[in-house]
PDB file of C-alpha atoms in Angstrom:
ATOM      1  CA  MET A 125       0.078  -0.015  -0.019  1.00  0.00           C
ATOM      2  CA  SER A 126       0.963   3.458  -0.433  1.00  0.00           C
ATOM      3  CA  GLY A 127       3.493   4.991   2.198  1.00  0.00           C
ATOM      4  CA  GLN A 128       1.817   8.382   2.116  1.00  0.00           C
ATOM      5  CA  SER A 129       1.201  10.212   5.464  1.00  0.00           C
ATOM      6  CA  LEU A 130      -2.116  10.312   6.884  1.00  0.00           C
ATOM      7  CA  LEU A 131      -4.622  12.982   6.247  1.00  0.00           C
ATOM      8  CA  VAL A 132      -5.090  16.023   8.493  1.00  0.00           C
ATOM      9  CA  PRO A 133      -7.991  18.611   8.490  1.00  0.00           C
ATOM     10  CA  GLY A 134      -7.529  21.595   6.243  1.00  0.00           C
ATOM     11  CA  GLU A 135      -9.046  25.029   6.176  1.00  0.00           C
ATOM     12  CA  ILE A 136     -12.559  25.288   5.115  1.00  0.00           C
ATOM     13  CA  THR A 137     -13.882  28.091   3.094  1.00  0.00           C
ATOM     14  CA  PRO A 138     -16.977  30.044   3.546  1.00  0.00           C
ATOM     15  CA  VAL A 139     -20.288  28.426   2.411  1.00  0.00           C
ATOM     16  CA  ARG A 140     -21.059  28.803  -1.288  1.00  0.00           C
ATOM     17  CA  SER A 141     -24.112  30.699  -2.214  1.00  0.00           C
ATOM     18  CA  VAL A 142     -27.118  29.326  -4.100  1.00  0.00           C
ATOM     19  CA  PRO A 143     -29.171  31.368  -6.357  1.00  0.00           C
ATOM     20  CA  GLY A 144     -32.406  32.408  -4.865  1.00  0.00           C
ATOM     21  CA  ASN A 145     -34.607  30.913  -7.489  1.00  0.00           C
ATOM     22  CA  ILE A 146     -33.428  27.475  -6.778  1.00  0.00           C
ATOM     23  CA  ARG A 147     -35.666  25.420  -4.523  1.00  0.00           C
ATOM     24  CA  ARG A 148     -34.093  24.408  -1.144  1.00  0.00           C
ATOM     25  CA  PRO A 149     -34.807  21.017   0.718  1.00  0.00           C
ATOM     26  CA  GLU A 150     -36.974  21.570   3.794  1.00  0.00           C
ATOM     27  CA  TYR A 151     -34.005  20.872   6.189  1.00  0.00           C
ATOM     28  CA  VAL A 152     -31.922  23.721   5.001  1.00  0.00           C
ATOM     29  CA  GLY A 153     -31.423  26.249   8.032  1.00  0.00           C
ATOM     30  CA  LYS A 154     -32.571  23.637  10.352  1.00  0.00           C
ATOM     31  CA  PRO A 155     -30.581  21.240  12.719  1.00  0.00           C
ATOM     32  CA  ALA A 156     -32.117  18.300  11.240  1.00  0.00           C
ATOM     33  CA  PRO A 157     -34.605  17.193   8.602  1.00  0.00           C
ATOM     34  CA  THR A 158     -38.308  16.467   9.289  1.00  0.00           C
ATOM     35  CA  PRO A 159     -38.668  12.679   9.529  1.00  0.00           C
ATOM     36  CA  TYR A 160     -40.078  10.910   6.551  1.00  0.00           C
ATOM     37  CA  THR A 161     -43.398   9.247   6.961  1.00  0.00           C
ATOM     38  CA  GLY A 162     -44.261   8.694   3.257  1.00  0.00           C
ATOM     39  CA  PRO A 163     -43.984   5.175   1.281  1.00  0.00           C
ATOM     40  CA  GLU A 164     -40.787   3.604   0.064  1.00  0.00           C
ATOM     41  CA  VAL A 165     -42.698   2.688  -3.206  1.00  0.00           C
ATOM     42  CA  GLN A 166     -42.825   5.780  -5.330  1.00  0.00           C
ATOM     43  CA  ASP A 167     -45.140   6.610  -8.239  1.00  0.00           C
ATOM     44  CA  ALA A 168     -44.068   6.807 -11.929  1.00  0.00           C
ATOM     45  CA  ASP A 169     -43.811  10.706 -11.705  1.00  0.00           C
ATOM     46  CA  THR A 170     -41.615  10.654  -8.503  1.00  0.00           C
ATOM     47  CA  VAL A 171     -39.182   8.082 -10.094  1.00  0.00           C
ATOM     48  CA  GLU A 172     -38.942  10.113 -13.471  1.00  0.00           C
ATOM     49  CA  ARG A 173     -38.263  13.253 -11.375  1.00  0.00           C
ATOM     50  CA  MET A 174     -35.630  11.341  -9.384  1.00  0.00           C
ATOM     51  CA  ARG A 175     -34.113  10.135 -12.873  1.00  0.00           C
ATOM     52  CA  ILE A 176     -33.529  13.949 -13.754  1.00  0.00           C
ATOM     53  CA  ALA A 177     -31.961  14.635 -10.220  1.00  0.00           C
ATOM     54  CA  GLY A 178     -29.858  11.538 -10.580  1.00  0.00           C
ATOM     55  CA  ARG A 179     -28.677  12.550 -13.968  1.00  0.00           C
ATOM     56  CA  ILE A 180     -27.458  15.986 -12.793  1.00  0.00           C
ATOM     57  CA  ALA A 181     -25.656  14.540  -9.795  1.00  0.00           C
ATOM     58  CA  ALA A 182     -23.868  11.993 -11.881  1.00  0.00           C
ATOM     59  CA  GLN A 183     -22.859  14.757 -14.342  1.00  0.00           C
ATOM     60  CA  ALA A 184     -21.805  17.060 -11.662  1.00  0.00           C
ATOM     61  CA  MET A 185     -19.645  14.170 -10.138  1.00  0.00           C
ATOM     62  CA  ALA A 186     -18.091  13.489 -13.508  1.00  0.00           C
ATOM     63  CA  GLU A 187     -17.353  17.296 -14.175  1.00  0.00           C
ATOM     64  CA  ALA A 188     -15.743  17.340 -10.724  1.00  0.00           C
ATOM     65  CA  ALA A 189     -13.698  14.095 -11.399  1.00  0.00           C
ATOM     66  CA  LYS A 190     -12.133  15.762 -14.445  1.00  0.00           C
ATOM     67  CA  HIS A 191     -10.383  18.044 -12.248  1.00  0.00           C
ATOM     68  CA  ILE A 192      -8.808  15.366 -10.019  1.00  0.00           C
ATOM     69  CA  ALA A 193      -5.064  15.727 -10.207  1.00  0.00           C
ATOM     70  CA  PRO A 194      -2.063  16.264  -7.959  1.00  0.00           C
ATOM     71  CA  GLY A 195      -1.966  19.689  -6.659  1.00  0.00           C
ATOM     72  CA  VAL A 196      -5.658  20.437  -6.786  1.00  0.00           C
ATOM     73  CA  THR A 197      -7.658  21.047  -3.522  1.00  0.00           C
ATOM     74  CA  THR A 198     -10.675  19.120  -2.533  1.00  0.00           C
ATOM     75  CA  ASP A 199     -12.297  22.617  -2.001  1.00  0.00           C
ATOM     76  CA  GLU A 200     -11.732  23.234  -5.806  1.00  0.00           C
ATOM     77  CA  LEU A 201     -13.544  19.945  -6.615  1.00  0.00           C
ATOM     78  CA  ASP A 202     -16.315  21.203  -4.439  1.00  0.00           C
ATOM     79  CA  ARG A 203     -16.536  24.365  -6.396  1.00  0.00           C
ATOM     80  CA  VAL A 204     -16.789  22.510  -9.709  1.00  0.00           C
ATOM     81  CA  ALA A 205     -19.690  20.424  -8.652  1.00  0.00           C
ATOM     82  CA  HIS A 206     -21.485  23.164  -6.749  1.00  0.00           C
ATOM     83  CA  GLU A 207     -21.547  25.576  -9.861  1.00  0.00           C
ATOM     84  CA  PHE A 208     -22.551  22.593 -12.041  1.00  0.00           C
ATOM     85  CA  MET A 209     -25.703  21.646 -10.010  1.00  0.00           C
ATOM     86  CA  CYS A 210     -26.551  25.336  -9.606  1.00  0.00           C
ATOM     87  CA  ASP A 211     -26.186  25.966 -13.373  1.00  0.00           C
ATOM     88  CA  HIS A 212     -28.590  23.196 -13.916  1.00  0.00           C
ATOM     89  CA  GLY A 213     -31.233  24.426 -11.524  1.00  0.00           C
ATOM     90  CA  ALA A 214     -30.506  21.819  -8.768  1.00  0.00           C
ATOM     91  CA  TYR A 215     -29.670  22.324  -5.284  1.00  0.00           C
ATOM     92  CA  PRO A 216     -26.534  20.493  -3.727  1.00  0.00           C
ATOM     93  CA  SER A 217     -28.332  18.234  -1.226  1.00  0.00           C
ATOM     94  CA  THR A 218     -25.485  18.103   1.188  1.00  0.00           C
ATOM     95  CA  LEU A 219     -25.281  21.847   1.570  1.00  0.00           C
ATOM     96  CA  GLY A 220     -26.719  22.598   4.903  1.00  0.00           C
ATOM     97  CA  TYR A 221     -27.774  18.937   5.579  1.00  0.00           C
ATOM     98  CA  ARG A 222     -27.534  18.624   9.422  1.00  0.00           C
ATOM     99  CA  GLY A 223     -25.150  21.416   9.334  1.00  0.00           C
ATOM    100  CA  PHE A 224     -22.726  19.989   6.606  1.00  0.00           C
ATOM    101  CA  PRO A 225     -20.908  23.005   5.046  1.00  0.00           C
ATOM    102  CA  LYS A 226     -20.038  21.972   1.577  1.00  0.00           C
ATOM    103  CA  SER A 227     -21.799  20.762  -1.774  1.00  0.00           C
ATOM    104  CA  LEU A 228     -20.184  17.194  -1.862  1.00  0.00           C
ATOM    105  CA  CYS A 229     -18.316  14.928   0.156  1.00  0.00           C
ATOM    106  CA  THR A 230     -14.588  14.309  -0.694  1.00  0.00           C
ATOM    107  CA  SER A 231     -13.016  11.220   1.116  1.00  0.00           C
ATOM    108  CA  LEU A 232      -9.497  10.444   0.321  1.00  0.00           C
ATOM    109  CA  ASN A 233      -7.431   7.217   1.221  1.00  0.00           C
ATOM    110  CA  GLU A 234      -8.344   6.204   4.726  1.00  0.00           C
ATOM    111  CA  VAL A 235     -11.478   8.539   4.910  1.00  0.00           C
ATOM    112  CA  ILE A 236     -14.604   6.105   4.735  1.00  0.00           C
ATOM    113  CA  CYS A 237     -17.201   8.716   3.922  1.00  0.00           C
ATOM    114  CA  HIS A 238     -18.245  12.292   4.631  1.00  0.00           C
ATOM    115  CA  GLY A 239     -15.114  13.940   4.188  1.00  0.00           C
ATOM    116  CA  ILE A 240     -15.384  17.682   4.116  1.00  0.00           C
ATOM    117  CA  PRO A 241     -13.854  19.565   1.023  1.00  0.00           C
ATOM    118  CA  ASP A 242     -11.177  21.985   2.332  1.00  0.00           C
ATOM    119  CA  SER A 243      -7.788  23.171   1.507  1.00  0.00           C
ATOM    120  CA  THR A 244      -6.389  19.638   1.367  1.00  0.00           C
ATOM    121  CA  VAL A 245      -4.177  19.291  -1.681  1.00  0.00           C
ATOM    122  CA  LEU A 246      -4.326  15.938  -3.799  1.00  0.00           C
ATOM    123  CA  ARG A 247      -1.216  13.941  -3.985  1.00  0.00           C
ATOM    124  CA  ASP A 248       0.183  11.613  -6.612  1.00  0.00           C
ATOM    125  CA  GLY A 249      -1.107   8.239  -5.402  1.00  0.00           C
ATOM    126  CA  ASP A 250      -4.341   9.226  -3.690  1.00  0.00           C
ATOM    127  CA  ILE A 251      -7.585   7.770  -4.144  1.00  0.00           C
ATOM    128  CA  VAL A 252     -10.385  10.097  -4.159  1.00  0.00           C
ATOM    129  CA  ASN A 253     -14.137   9.503  -3.483  1.00  0.00           C
ATOM    130  CA  LEU A 254     -16.546  12.061  -4.589  1.00  0.00           C
ATOM    131  CA  ASP A 255     -20.133  11.752  -3.215  1.00  0.00           C
ATOM    132  CA  VAL A 256     -22.640  14.031  -4.958  1.00  0.00           C
ATOM    133  CA  THR A 257     -26.513  14.353  -4.405  1.00  0.00           C
ATOM    134  CA  ALA A 258     -28.684  16.792  -6.342  1.00  0.00           C
ATOM    135  CA  TYR A 259     -32.156  18.121  -5.224  1.00  0.00           C
ATOM    136  CA  ILE A 260     -34.490  19.303  -8.172  1.00  0.00           C
ATOM    137  CA  ASN A 261     -38.156  19.085  -8.656  1.00  0.00           C
ATOM    138  CA  GLY A 262     -38.730  17.932  -4.939  1.00  0.00           C
ATOM    139  CA  VAL A 263     -36.504  15.005  -5.050  1.00  0.00           C
ATOM    140  CA  HIS A 264     -32.835  13.786  -4.505  1.00  0.00           C
ATOM    141  CA  GLY A 265     -30.546  11.709  -6.788  1.00  0.00           C
ATOM    142  CA  ASP A 266     -27.374  10.525  -4.888  1.00  0.00           C
ATOM    143  CA  ASN A 267     -24.163   8.854  -6.203  1.00  0.00           C
ATOM    144  CA  ASN A 268     -20.470   8.522  -5.451  1.00  0.00           C
ATOM    145  CA  ALA A 269     -17.415   6.902  -7.069  1.00  0.00           C
ATOM    146  CA  THR A 270     -13.848   6.522  -6.262  1.00  0.00           C
ATOM    147  CA  TYR A 271     -11.124   7.859  -8.521  1.00  0.00           C
ATOM    148  CA  LEU A 272      -7.404   7.458  -8.933  1.00  0.00           C
ATOM    149  CA  CYS A 273      -5.141  10.472  -8.721  1.00  0.00           C
ATOM    150  CA  GLY A 274      -1.940  10.093 -10.657  1.00  0.00           C
ATOM    151  CA  ASP A 275       0.167   6.861 -10.125  1.00  0.00           C
ATOM    152  CA  VAL A 276      -1.719   4.801  -7.642  1.00  0.00           C
ATOM    153  CA  ASP A 277      -0.196   1.654  -6.092  1.00  0.00           C
ATOM    154  CA  ASP A 278      -1.633  -1.761  -7.303  1.00  0.00           C
ATOM    155  CA  GLU A 279      -3.279  -2.603  -3.932  1.00  0.00           C
ATOM    156  CA  SER A 280      -5.240   0.455  -3.784  1.00  0.00           C
ATOM    157  CA  ARG A 281      -6.253   0.274  -7.444  1.00  0.00           C
ATOM    158  CA  LEU A 282      -7.562  -3.242  -7.119  1.00  0.00           C
ATOM    159  CA  LEU A 283      -9.508  -2.145  -3.975  1.00  0.00           C
ATOM    160  CA  VAL A 284     -11.103   0.452  -6.137  1.00  0.00           C
ATOM    161  CA  GLU A 285     -11.897  -1.790  -9.009  1.00  0.00           C
ATOM    162  CA  ARG A 286     -13.324  -4.573  -6.703  1.00  0.00           C
ATOM    163  CA  THR A 287     -15.376  -2.219  -4.755  1.00  0.00           C
ATOM    164  CA  GLU A 288     -17.076  -0.948  -8.012  1.00  0.00           C
ATOM    165  CA  GLU A 289     -17.484  -4.557  -9.101  1.00  0.00           C
ATOM    166  CA  SER A 290     -19.283  -5.300  -5.758  1.00  0.00           C
ATOM    167  CA  LEU A 291     -21.650  -2.624  -6.540  1.00  0.00           C
ATOM    168  CA  ARG A 292     -22.581  -4.231  -9.893  1.00  0.00           C
ATOM    169  CA  ARG A 293     -23.036  -7.413  -8.292  1.00  0.00           C
ATOM    170  CA  ALA A 294     -25.371  -6.113  -5.657  1.00  0.00           C
ATOM    171  CA  ILE A 295     -27.434  -4.168  -8.215  1.00  0.00           C
ATOM    172  CA  LYS A 296     -27.804  -7.442 -10.174  1.00  0.00           C
ATOM    173  CA  ALA A 297     -29.135  -9.123  -6.888  1.00  0.00           C
ATOM    174  CA  VAL A 298     -32.083  -6.740  -6.628  1.00  0.00           C
ATOM    175  CA  LYS A 299     -35.252  -8.522  -7.535  1.00  0.00           C
ATOM    176  CA  PRO A 300     -38.842  -7.711  -6.398  1.00  0.00           C
ATOM    177  CA  GLY A 301     -39.870 -10.425  -3.664  1.00  0.00           C
ATOM    178  CA  ARG A 302     -36.272 -10.669  -2.399  1.00  0.00           C
ATOM    179  CA  GLN A 303     -35.272  -9.364   1.127  1.00  0.00           C
ATOM    180  CA  ILE A 304     -32.909  -6.264   1.292  1.00  0.00           C
ATOM    181  CA  ASN A 305     -30.222  -8.511   3.030  1.00  0.00           C
ATOM    182  CA  VAL A 306     -29.469 -10.169  -0.287  1.00  0.00           C
ATOM    183  CA  ILE A 307     -27.670  -7.010  -1.319  1.00  0.00           C
ATOM    184  CA  GLY A 308     -25.298  -7.137   1.681  1.00  0.00           C
ATOM    185  CA  ARG A 309     -24.835 -10.846   1.335  1.00  0.00           C
ATOM    186  CA  VAL A 310     -23.633 -10.511  -2.090  1.00  0.00           C
ATOM    187  CA  ILE A 311     -21.261  -7.686  -1.311  1.00  0.00           C
ATOM    188  CA  GLU A 312     -20.055  -9.235   1.667  1.00  0.00           C
ATOM    189  CA  SER A 313     -19.337 -12.646  -0.019  1.00  0.00           C
ATOM    190  CA  TYR A 314     -17.464 -11.085  -2.767  1.00  0.00           C
ATOM    191  CA  ALA A 315     -15.297  -8.844  -0.421  1.00  0.00           C
ATOM    192  CA  LYS A 316     -14.194 -11.923   1.764  1.00  0.00           C
ATOM    193  CA  ARG A 317     -12.613 -13.300  -1.388  1.00  0.00           C
ATOM    194  CA  PHE A 318     -10.086 -10.607  -1.104  1.00  0.00           C
ATOM    195  CA  GLY A 319      -9.814 -10.185   2.638  1.00  0.00           C
ATOM    196  CA  TYR A 320     -11.431  -6.863   2.586  1.00  0.00           C
ATOM    197  CA  GLY A 321     -13.339  -5.278   5.496  1.00  0.00           C
ATOM    198  CA  VAL A 322     -16.996  -4.322   4.724  1.00  0.00           C
ATOM    199  CA  VAL A 323     -18.065  -1.212   6.632  1.00  0.00           C
ATOM    200  CA  ARG A 324     -21.240  -1.814   8.818  1.00  0.00           C
ATOM    201  CA  ASP A 325     -22.164   1.375  10.435  1.00  0.00           C
ATOM    202  CA  PHE A 326     -22.671   3.344   7.288  1.00  0.00           C
ATOM    203  CA  THR A 327     -25.213   2.013   4.851  1.00  0.00           C
ATOM    204  CA  GLY A 328     -27.348   2.681   1.807  1.00  0.00           C
ATOM    205  CA  HIS A 329     -30.637   4.185   2.308  1.00  0.00           C
ATOM    206  CA  GLY A 330     -34.263   5.008   1.118  1.00  0.00           C
ATOM    207  CA  ILE A 331     -34.338   8.229  -0.919  1.00  0.00           C
ATOM    208  CA  ASN A 332     -37.048  10.086  -2.716  1.00  0.00           C
ATOM    209  CA  THR A 333     -38.550  13.298  -1.765  1.00  0.00           C
ATOM    210  CA  SER A 334     -36.409  12.686   1.553  1.00  0.00           C
ATOM    211  CA  PHE A 335     -32.541  12.656   1.306  1.00  0.00           C
ATOM    212  CA  HIS A 336     -32.721   9.670   3.812  1.00  0.00           C
ATOM    213  CA  SER A 337     -35.913   8.125   4.304  1.00  0.00           C
ATOM    214  CA  GLY A 338     -35.309   5.865   7.061  1.00  0.00           C
ATOM    215  CA  LEU A 339     -35.093   2.614   4.988  1.00  0.00           C
ATOM    216  CA  ILE A 340     -31.627   1.089   5.615  1.00  0.00           C
ATOM    217  CA  VAL A 341     -29.649  -0.932   2.998  1.00  0.00           C
ATOM    218  CA  PRO A 342     -26.773  -2.885   4.901  1.00  0.00           C
ATOM    219  CA  HIS A 343     -23.840  -3.898   2.856  1.00  0.00           C
ATOM    220  CA  TYR A 344     -23.281  -6.924   5.022  1.00  0.00           C
ATOM    221  CA  ASP A 345     -25.487 -10.058   5.260  1.00  0.00           C
ATOM    222  CA  SER A 346     -27.659  -8.539   8.202  1.00  0.00           C
ATOM    223  CA  PRO A 347     -30.308 -10.922   9.737  1.00  0.00           C
ATOM    224  CA  HIS A 348     -32.380  -7.709  10.576  1.00  0.00           C
ATOM    225  CA  ALA A 349     -32.464  -6.237   6.838  1.00  0.00           C
ATOM    226  CA  THR A 350     -35.839  -8.322   6.197  1.00  0.00           C
ATOM    227  CA  THR A 351     -37.710  -5.744   4.183  1.00  0.00           C
ATOM    228  CA  VAL A 352     -39.069  -7.206   0.991  1.00  0.00           C
ATOM    229  CA  MET A 353     -38.173  -5.243  -2.082  1.00  0.00           C
ATOM    230  CA  LYS A 354     -41.219  -3.954  -4.175  1.00  0.00           C
ATOM    231  CA  PRO A 355     -41.416  -2.381  -7.759  1.00  0.00           C
ATOM    232  CA  GLY A 356     -41.187   1.227  -7.285  1.00  0.00           C
ATOM    233  CA  MET A 357     -38.956   1.254  -4.134  1.00  0.00           C
ATOM    234  CA  THR A 358     -36.071   3.609  -4.343  1.00  0.00           C
ATOM    235  CA  PHE A 359     -32.814   3.396  -2.470  1.00  0.00           C
ATOM    236  CA  THR A 360     -29.068   3.667  -2.678  1.00  0.00           C
ATOM    237  CA  ILE A 361     -26.503   0.896  -2.720  1.00  0.00           C
ATOM    238  CA  GLU A 362     -23.018   2.174  -1.720  1.00  0.00           C
ATOM    239  CA  PRO A 363     -20.517  -0.241  -0.427  1.00  0.00           C
ATOM    240  CA  MET A 364     -17.433   0.845   1.451  1.00  0.00           C
ATOM    241  CA  LEU A 365     -14.742  -1.802   1.319  1.00  0.00           C
ATOM    242  CA  THR A 366     -11.403  -1.565   3.362  1.00  0.00           C
ATOM    243  CA  LEU A 367      -8.040  -3.074   3.051  1.00  0.00           C
ATOM    244  CA  GLY A 368      -8.209  -3.833   6.927  1.00  0.00           C
ATOM    245  CA  SER A 369     -10.712  -3.577   9.637  1.00  0.00           C
ATOM    246  CA  HIS A 370     -14.382  -2.088   9.158  1.00  0.00           C
ATOM    247  CA  ASP A 371     -14.002  -0.378  12.478  1.00  0.00           C
ATOM    248  CA  TYR A 372     -13.689   3.446  12.381  1.00  0.00           C
ATOM    249  CA  ASP A 373     -12.916   6.612  14.098  1.00  0.00           C
ATOM    250  CA  MET A 374     -14.398   9.978  13.405  1.00  0.00           C
ATOM    251  CA  TRP A 375     -12.782  13.228  13.479  1.00  0.00           C
ATOM    252  CA  ASP A 376     -13.667  16.168  15.693  1.00  0.00           C
ATOM    253  CA  ASP A 377     -15.700  17.712  12.957  1.00  0.00           C
ATOM    254  CA  GLY A 378     -18.272  15.234  13.547  1.00  0.00           C
ATOM    255  CA  TRP A 379     -18.369  14.210  10.014  1.00  0.00           C
ATOM    256  CA  THR A 380     -15.075  12.700   8.844  1.00  0.00           C
ATOM    257  CA  VAL A 381     -15.015   9.023   9.184  1.00  0.00           C
ATOM    258  CA  VAL A 382     -11.715   7.117   8.925  1.00  0.00           C
ATOM    259  CA  THR A 383     -10.635   3.635   9.325  1.00  0.00           C
ATOM    260  CA  LYS A 384      -9.503   2.790  12.910  1.00  0.00           C
ATOM    261  CA  ASP A 385      -6.334   1.042  11.281  1.00  0.00           C
ATOM    262  CA  ARG A 386      -6.052   3.943   8.822  1.00  0.00           C
ATOM    263  CA  LYS A 387      -5.902   1.597   5.955  1.00  0.00           C
ATOM    264  CA  ARG A 388      -7.380   2.640   2.711  1.00  0.00           C
ATOM    265  CA  THR A 389     -10.964   2.328   1.764  1.00  0.00           C
ATOM    266  CA  ALA A 390     -13.094   2.732  -1.559  1.00  0.00           C
ATOM    267  CA  GLN A 391     -16.738   3.345  -2.006  1.00  0.00           C
ATOM    268  CA  PHE A 392     -19.168   3.362  -5.121  1.00  0.00           C
ATOM    269  CA  GLU A 393     -22.889   4.276  -5.081  1.00  0.00           C
ATOM    270  CA  HIS A 394     -26.031   4.526  -7.470  1.00  0.00           C
ATOM    271  CA  THR A 395     -29.668   5.447  -6.617  1.00  0.00           C
ATOM    272  CA  LEU A 396     -31.865   2.705  -7.975  1.00  0.00           C
ATOM    273  CA  VAL A 397     -35.625   1.995  -8.468  1.00  0.00           C
ATOM    274  CA  VAL A 398     -36.753  -1.677  -8.152  1.00  0.00           C
ATOM    275  CA  THR A 399     -38.568  -2.951 -11.430  1.00  0.00           C
ATOM    276  CA  GLU A 400     -40.792  -5.734 -12.235  1.00  0.00           C
ATOM    277  CA  THR A 401     -37.657  -7.803 -13.127  1.00  0.00           C
ATOM    278  CA  GLY A 402     -34.865  -6.119 -11.343  1.00  0.00           C
ATOM    279  CA  ALA A 403     -33.392  -2.705 -10.812  1.00  0.00           C
ATOM    280  CA  ASP A 404     -33.051   0.400 -12.916  1.00  0.00           C
ATOM    281  CA  ILE A 405     -30.145   2.823 -12.135  1.00  0.00           C
ATOM    282  CA  LEU A 406     -31.429   6.464 -11.705  1.00  0.00           C
ATOM    283  CA  THR A 407     -28.028   7.896 -11.383  1.00  0.00           C
ATOM    284  CA  LEU A 408     -26.444   7.776 -14.989  1.00  0.00           C
ATOM    285  CA  PRO A 409     -24.931  10.703 -16.758  1.00  0.00           C
TER     286      PRO A 409
END
């Protein structure tokens, strides 16, 4: 694995502005969102609106990813994604969610998830996760992917490739009538082939008009995830695999989650809708 030094918090720039004509999610300016009480199965109109939100989120992530290079700050990646979403009439869902100060999450190397963009400078050999969610027409679309920065060592590169493959396999396992835990079973069984850890305490989630509906999608074989998938259900799958333990620590910022052993970790995510025969990905560019 790369012998690079561990990450430390950088300087966070002021909150970016969003044009006043762009609709805000209800939680902006509040300490927490209003709990979702609606259905997990969405009607066709909601799904099509989510497809639009998902496409913008995917395009914003791809645009930010073009700027990944040694010497670029994570704050610059945030700027690119923020401006892309605003230019397309979407609100960056993470901005102001439970007080999160930025428009995407940037999680490097040992950061499992929820890294805050700041003055941190990307280095040759880093792996960089971008997690982007867009809100438009009253719904959210959420996706993330891990990218290579410069010349990345083979162990890290394989971790990234295999984490993406675990997501692909999990999506194929989605079928109406199956329990949610089939998703985690597929991911965990694949990850174990390579000795990877599977993060347990951060999961996929229901998503629709709510950023996080309350539905939980574990990435390990949980006996408690017995919800039966039905056509029209919308949720994310976002496996987080590690080169070591799945245990974690959290920085003092209350957001940045790092592996306890400080080994590297990768993540990939799509928003899906369950169909009559499988799953349809809503976060495609």
